[in-house]
Short mmCIF file of C-alpha atoms in Angstrom, two decimals:
data_model
loop_
_atom_site.label_atom_id
_atom_site.label_comp_id
_atom_site.label_asym_id
_atom_site.label_seq_id
_atom_site.Cartn_x
_atom_site.Cartn_y
_atom_site.Cartn_z
CA UNK A 1 112.83 82.43 111.27
CA UNK A 2 110.45 80.68 109.65
CA UNK A 3 110.58 78.19 106.89
CA UNK A 4 108.37 75.52 104.84
CA UNK A 5 109.98 72.33 102.84
CA UNK A 6 108.29 70.79 100.38
CA UNK A 7 109.98 67.76 100.25
CA UNK A 8 108.52 66.17 96.94
CA UNK A 9 110.13 68.47 94.38
CA UNK A 10 107.86 66.77 91.06
CA UNK A 11 105.09 64.36 91.49
CA UNK A 12 103.79 62.16 88.41
CA UNK A 13 100.06 61.38 88.94
CA UNK A 14 97.60 59.31 86.66
CA UNK A 15 93.94 60.46 85.39
CA UNK A 16 91.65 59.50 88.31
CA UNK A 17 94.00 58.68 90.88
CA UNK A 18 94.39 60.01 94.54
CA UNK A 19 97.07 63.21 95.15
CA UNK A 20 98.92 63.76 99.13
CA UNK A 21 101.57 66.88 98.04
CA UNK A 22 103.94 67.14 101.58
CA UNK A 23 104.46 70.06 103.15
CA UNK A 24 106.65 70.98 106.84
CA UNK A 25 107.06 74.31 107.86
CA UNK A 26 108.81 75.87 110.87
CA UNK A 27 107.24 78.58 112.57
CA UNK A 28 107.80 80.33 116.05
CA UNK A 29 104.12 81.08 117.04
CA UNK A 30 100.67 79.53 115.38
CA UNK A 31 101.20 79.40 111.45
CA UNK A 32 98.81 80.52 108.87
CA UNK A 33 98.81 78.53 106.37
CA UNK A 34 98.54 78.64 102.36
CA UNK A 35 99.08 76.89 100.28
CA UNK A 36 98.87 78.78 95.98
CA UNK A 37 99.37 77.00 92.71
CA UNK A 38 100.35 78.25 89.73
CA UNK A 39 100.13 77.44 85.88
CA UNK A 40 102.34 78.19 83.24
CA UNK A 41 102.42 81.97 82.91
CA UNK A 42 99.65 82.85 86.13
CA UNK A 43 99.96 84.19 88.86
CA UNK A 44 99.66 82.21 92.31
CA UNK A 45 96.04 81.18 92.29
CA UNK A 46 95.11 80.33 96.37
CA UNK A 47 93.92 77.25 96.69
CA UNK A 48 92.83 76.98 100.54
CA UNK A 49 94.16 78.03 104.15
CA UNK A 50 94.25 77.69 107.46
CA UNK A 51 94.28 80.28 110.27
CA UNK A 52 92.69 78.11 113.15
CA UNK A 53 89.02 76.03 113.78
CA UNK A 54 89.11 72.65 112.28
CA UNK A 55 92.30 71.38 110.87
CA UNK A 56 90.89 69.60 107.75
CA UNK A 57 89.99 72.84 105.27
CA UNK A 58 88.67 72.88 102.12
CA UNK A 59 89.86 74.70 99.05
CA UNK A 60 88.62 75.06 95.37
CA UNK A 61 89.10 72.57 92.69
CA UNK A 62 88.22 69.84 95.29
CA UNK A 63 91.81 70.11 97.16
CA UNK A 64 91.29 69.26 100.96
CA UNK A 65 94.49 70.13 103.13
CA UNK A 66 95.45 68.70 106.68
CA UNK A 67 97.37 70.65 109.13
CA UNK A 68 98.48 69.05 111.44
CA UNK A 69 101.13 70.37 114.62
CA UNK A 70 102.20 66.90 116.23
CA UNK A 71 103.98 67.79 112.68
CA UNK A 72 104.38 70.88 111.80
CA UNK A 73 102.46 69.31 108.71
CA UNK A 74 99.93 70.94 106.15
CA UNK A 75 99.53 68.27 103.61
CA UNK A 76 97.79 68.70 100.64
CA UNK A 77 95.32 66.39 98.85
CA UNK A 78 92.71 64.89 96.04
CA UNK A 79 90.67 62.22 95.94
CA UNK A 80 90.41 61.83 92.11
CA UNK A 81 93.34 64.46 89.33
CA UNK A 82 92.20 66.29 86.30
CA UNK A 83 94.67 65.99 84.27
CA UNK A 84 93.95 70.12 84.49
CA UNK A 85 95.73 69.88 87.46
CA UNK A 86 98.97 69.66 86.33
CA UNK A 87 100.83 72.52 87.72
CA UNK A 88 103.44 73.88 90.06
CA UNK A 89 102.64 73.83 93.92
CA UNK A 90 103.79 75.95 97.37
CA UNK A 91 102.82 76.18 100.74
CA UNK A 92 103.56 79.22 102.53
CA UNK A 93 103.33 79.67 105.82
CA UNK A 94 102.28 83.73 107.41
CA UNK A 95 101.51 84.42 110.81
CA UNK A 96 102.25 86.78 114.04
CA UNK A 97 106.12 85.21 114.68
CA UNK A 98 107.02 87.82 117.82
CA UNK A 99 103.98 89.22 118.35
CA UNK A 100 104.30 91.12 115.17
CA UNK A 101 103.56 90.72 111.21
CA UNK A 102 102.46 92.40 108.40
CA UNK A 103 101.43 89.70 106.28
CA UNK A 104 105.36 87.93 104.83
CA UNK A 105 104.67 84.69 103.63
CA UNK A 106 107.65 82.23 103.57
CA UNK A 107 106.62 79.92 101.22
CA UNK A 108 108.81 75.92 99.92
CA UNK A 109 111.07 75.23 96.75
CA UNK A 110 107.29 74.31 94.98
CA UNK A 111 106.21 70.89 93.83
CA UNK A 112 104.89 70.19 90.15
CA UNK A 113 102.44 68.34 89.05
CA UNK A 114 102.33 66.12 86.00
CA UNK A 115 98.91 64.34 85.33
CA UNK A 116 99.60 61.14 82.54
CA UNK A 117 96.33 60.14 80.89
CA UNK B 1 86.18 89.06 89.42
CA UNK B 2 88.51 92.20 90.42
CA UNK B 3 92.60 90.70 90.19
CA UNK B 4 96.52 92.10 90.23
CA UNK B 5 97.77 93.28 86.91
CA UNK B 6 101.13 93.73 86.44
CA UNK B 7 104.03 95.26 83.58
CA UNK B 8 105.50 94.83 81.59
CA UNK B 9 105.04 90.90 81.22
CA UNK B 10 109.14 90.55 80.78
CA UNK B 11 112.12 93.45 80.90
CA UNK B 12 114.97 93.24 80.14
CA UNK B 13 118.05 95.04 80.80
CA UNK B 14 121.15 95.69 80.35
CA UNK B 15 123.30 95.12 84.02
CA UNK B 16 124.02 98.95 86.13
CA UNK B 17 120.59 100.28 84.27
CA UNK B 18 117.40 101.00 86.68
CA UNK B 19 114.01 99.75 85.81
CA UNK B 20 110.98 100.24 87.76
CA UNK B 21 107.91 97.62 87.97
CA UNK B 22 104.13 98.20 87.73
CA UNK B 23 101.02 96.88 89.41
CA UNK B 24 97.72 97.93 89.77
CA UNK B 25 96.90 96.19 93.78
CA UNK B 26 92.77 94.92 94.07
CA UNK B 27 91.66 98.78 94.25
CA UNK B 28 89.82 98.07 97.65
CA UNK B 29 93.34 97.09 99.55
CA UNK B 30 95.85 98.25 101.26
CA UNK B 31 98.56 96.00 101.66
CA UNK B 32 101.22 96.45 99.27
CA UNK B 33 103.86 93.32 98.39
CA UNK B 34 107.14 92.52 96.09
CA UNK B 35 108.14 88.95 95.86
CA UNK B 36 110.45 87.50 93.41
CA UNK B 37 111.16 83.58 92.11
CA UNK B 38 115.06 83.39 90.51
CA UNK B 39 114.33 80.59 88.68
CA UNK B 40 114.46 77.06 89.81
CA UNK B 41 114.15 78.90 93.70
CA UNK B 42 111.47 79.66 95.97
CA UNK B 43 109.22 82.39 96.03
CA UNK B 44 110.79 85.23 98.23
CA UNK B 45 109.66 87.98 100.26
CA UNK B 46 110.97 91.19 98.96
CA UNK B 47 109.50 93.63 100.67
CA UNK B 48 105.48 95.35 102.93
CA UNK B 49 103.63 97.81 102.11
CA UNK B 50 101.11 99.94 104.01
CA UNK B 51 100.14 103.41 104.54
CA UNK B 52 102.73 104.75 102.27
CA UNK B 53 105.55 103.23 104.40
CA UNK B 54 107.65 100.52 103.77
CA UNK B 55 106.11 97.83 106.44
CA UNK B 56 109.15 95.32 106.25
CA UNK B 57 111.59 93.70 104.13
CA UNK B 58 113.42 91.11 104.19
CA UNK B 59 117.67 91.39 103.86
CA UNK B 60 117.79 90.81 99.65
CA UNK B 61 115.71 94.86 100.06
CA UNK B 62 118.71 96.84 99.64
CA UNK B 63 119.84 100.46 98.91
CA UNK B 64 119.20 99.64 95.07
CA UNK B 65 115.84 98.93 95.28
CA UNK B 66 112.63 100.96 96.24
CA UNK B 67 109.04 101.02 96.15
CA UNK B 68 106.89 103.78 95.79
CA UNK B 69 102.53 104.50 95.43
CA UNK B 70 102.79 107.46 93.42
CA UNK B 71 98.86 107.32 92.37
CA UNK B 72 95.96 105.86 94.26
CA UNK B 73 96.51 102.13 91.80
CA UNK B 74 99.88 101.65 90.80
CA UNK B 75 102.87 100.21 92.68
CA UNK B 76 106.02 100.33 91.68
CA UNK B 77 109.75 98.40 92.78
CA UNK B 78 111.94 100.46 90.74
CA UNK B 79 115.39 98.99 91.07
CA UNK B 80 118.53 101.47 90.76
CA UNK B 81 121.21 100.19 88.69
CA UNK B 82 120.86 96.47 88.03
CA UNK B 83 122.69 93.13 88.56
CA UNK B 84 122.86 89.79 86.67
CA UNK B 85 121.50 88.21 89.94
CA UNK B 86 118.63 90.19 89.94
CA UNK B 87 117.31 88.28 87.15
CA UNK B 88 113.42 86.50 88.53
CA UNK B 89 110.58 86.71 88.14
CA UNK B 90 109.28 89.50 90.00
CA UNK B 91 105.76 89.50 91.41
CA UNK B 92 103.29 91.82 93.30
CA UNK B 93 100.74 91.23 95.38
CA UNK B 94 97.80 92.61 97.25
CA UNK B 95 95.51 91.44 100.58
CA UNK B 96 92.78 93.89 101.86
CA UNK B 97 94.40 93.38 105.63
CA UNK B 98 97.70 92.36 106.47
CA UNK B 99 97.73 89.01 108.47
CA UNK B 100 94.16 87.22 108.30
CA UNK B 101 93.50 88.15 104.42
CA UNK B 102 94.25 86.43 101.21
CA UNK B 103 97.69 88.03 99.20
CA UNK B 104 96.40 87.67 95.63
CA UNK B 105 98.85 87.81 92.86
CA UNK B 106 99.77 89.13 90.06
CA UNK B 107 100.53 86.93 87.02
CA UNK B 108 104.28 88.10 87.65
CA UNK B 109 106.82 90.28 85.74
CA UNK B 110 110.15 87.91 84.17
CA UNK B 111 113.48 90.33 84.09
CA UNK B 112 116.02 89.68 82.91
CA UNK B 113 119.41 91.04 83.02
CA UNK B 114 122.50 90.84 80.69
#
């Protein structure tokens, strides 16, 4: 069964500092990996996704993530955090396990990011 | 930019009552999904829907749940007889295709069952 683990429930950083949010997945086939962000009262907004090709993917708002198959990880990074980045971040996995899939996403627990001025 | 909308934003109901949560997916999308998030827990897949039928459903999606696309724009989730444990945020999502397309999520409906 597919699963996603986000080890950090809550992270606090200072504005301007770098950020790395961790994500580990378990999946029986080639995974499709996603990072979503949720601000209070908002829906889930896609930051970036990995399907194939270059293992370093760029997303919106200056975020990037690196797929490391050997470590089953897809960590999210940003070199300099802005106060507006404070939100909850979700890693998710989907794909074609077993040869069929209809787009089901499996989410991690989420990481709440607090940004100090 | 097109977006997924959901109504109502909040719903309070009594245990045993039926509720219908409504979603308007992005207009040219073909795949529709419902997820839920119980407070403090993960976002969980409930069901996917394509071509007017359920494509995949989770163990959570039992006989108390049903989905429907009653017209060309709405996509609904019905809970026939709500339980306390159905209290959660329910998210609707849509995508143009199934696996290699982004799922666009709505803002959610917060359901509280008393």
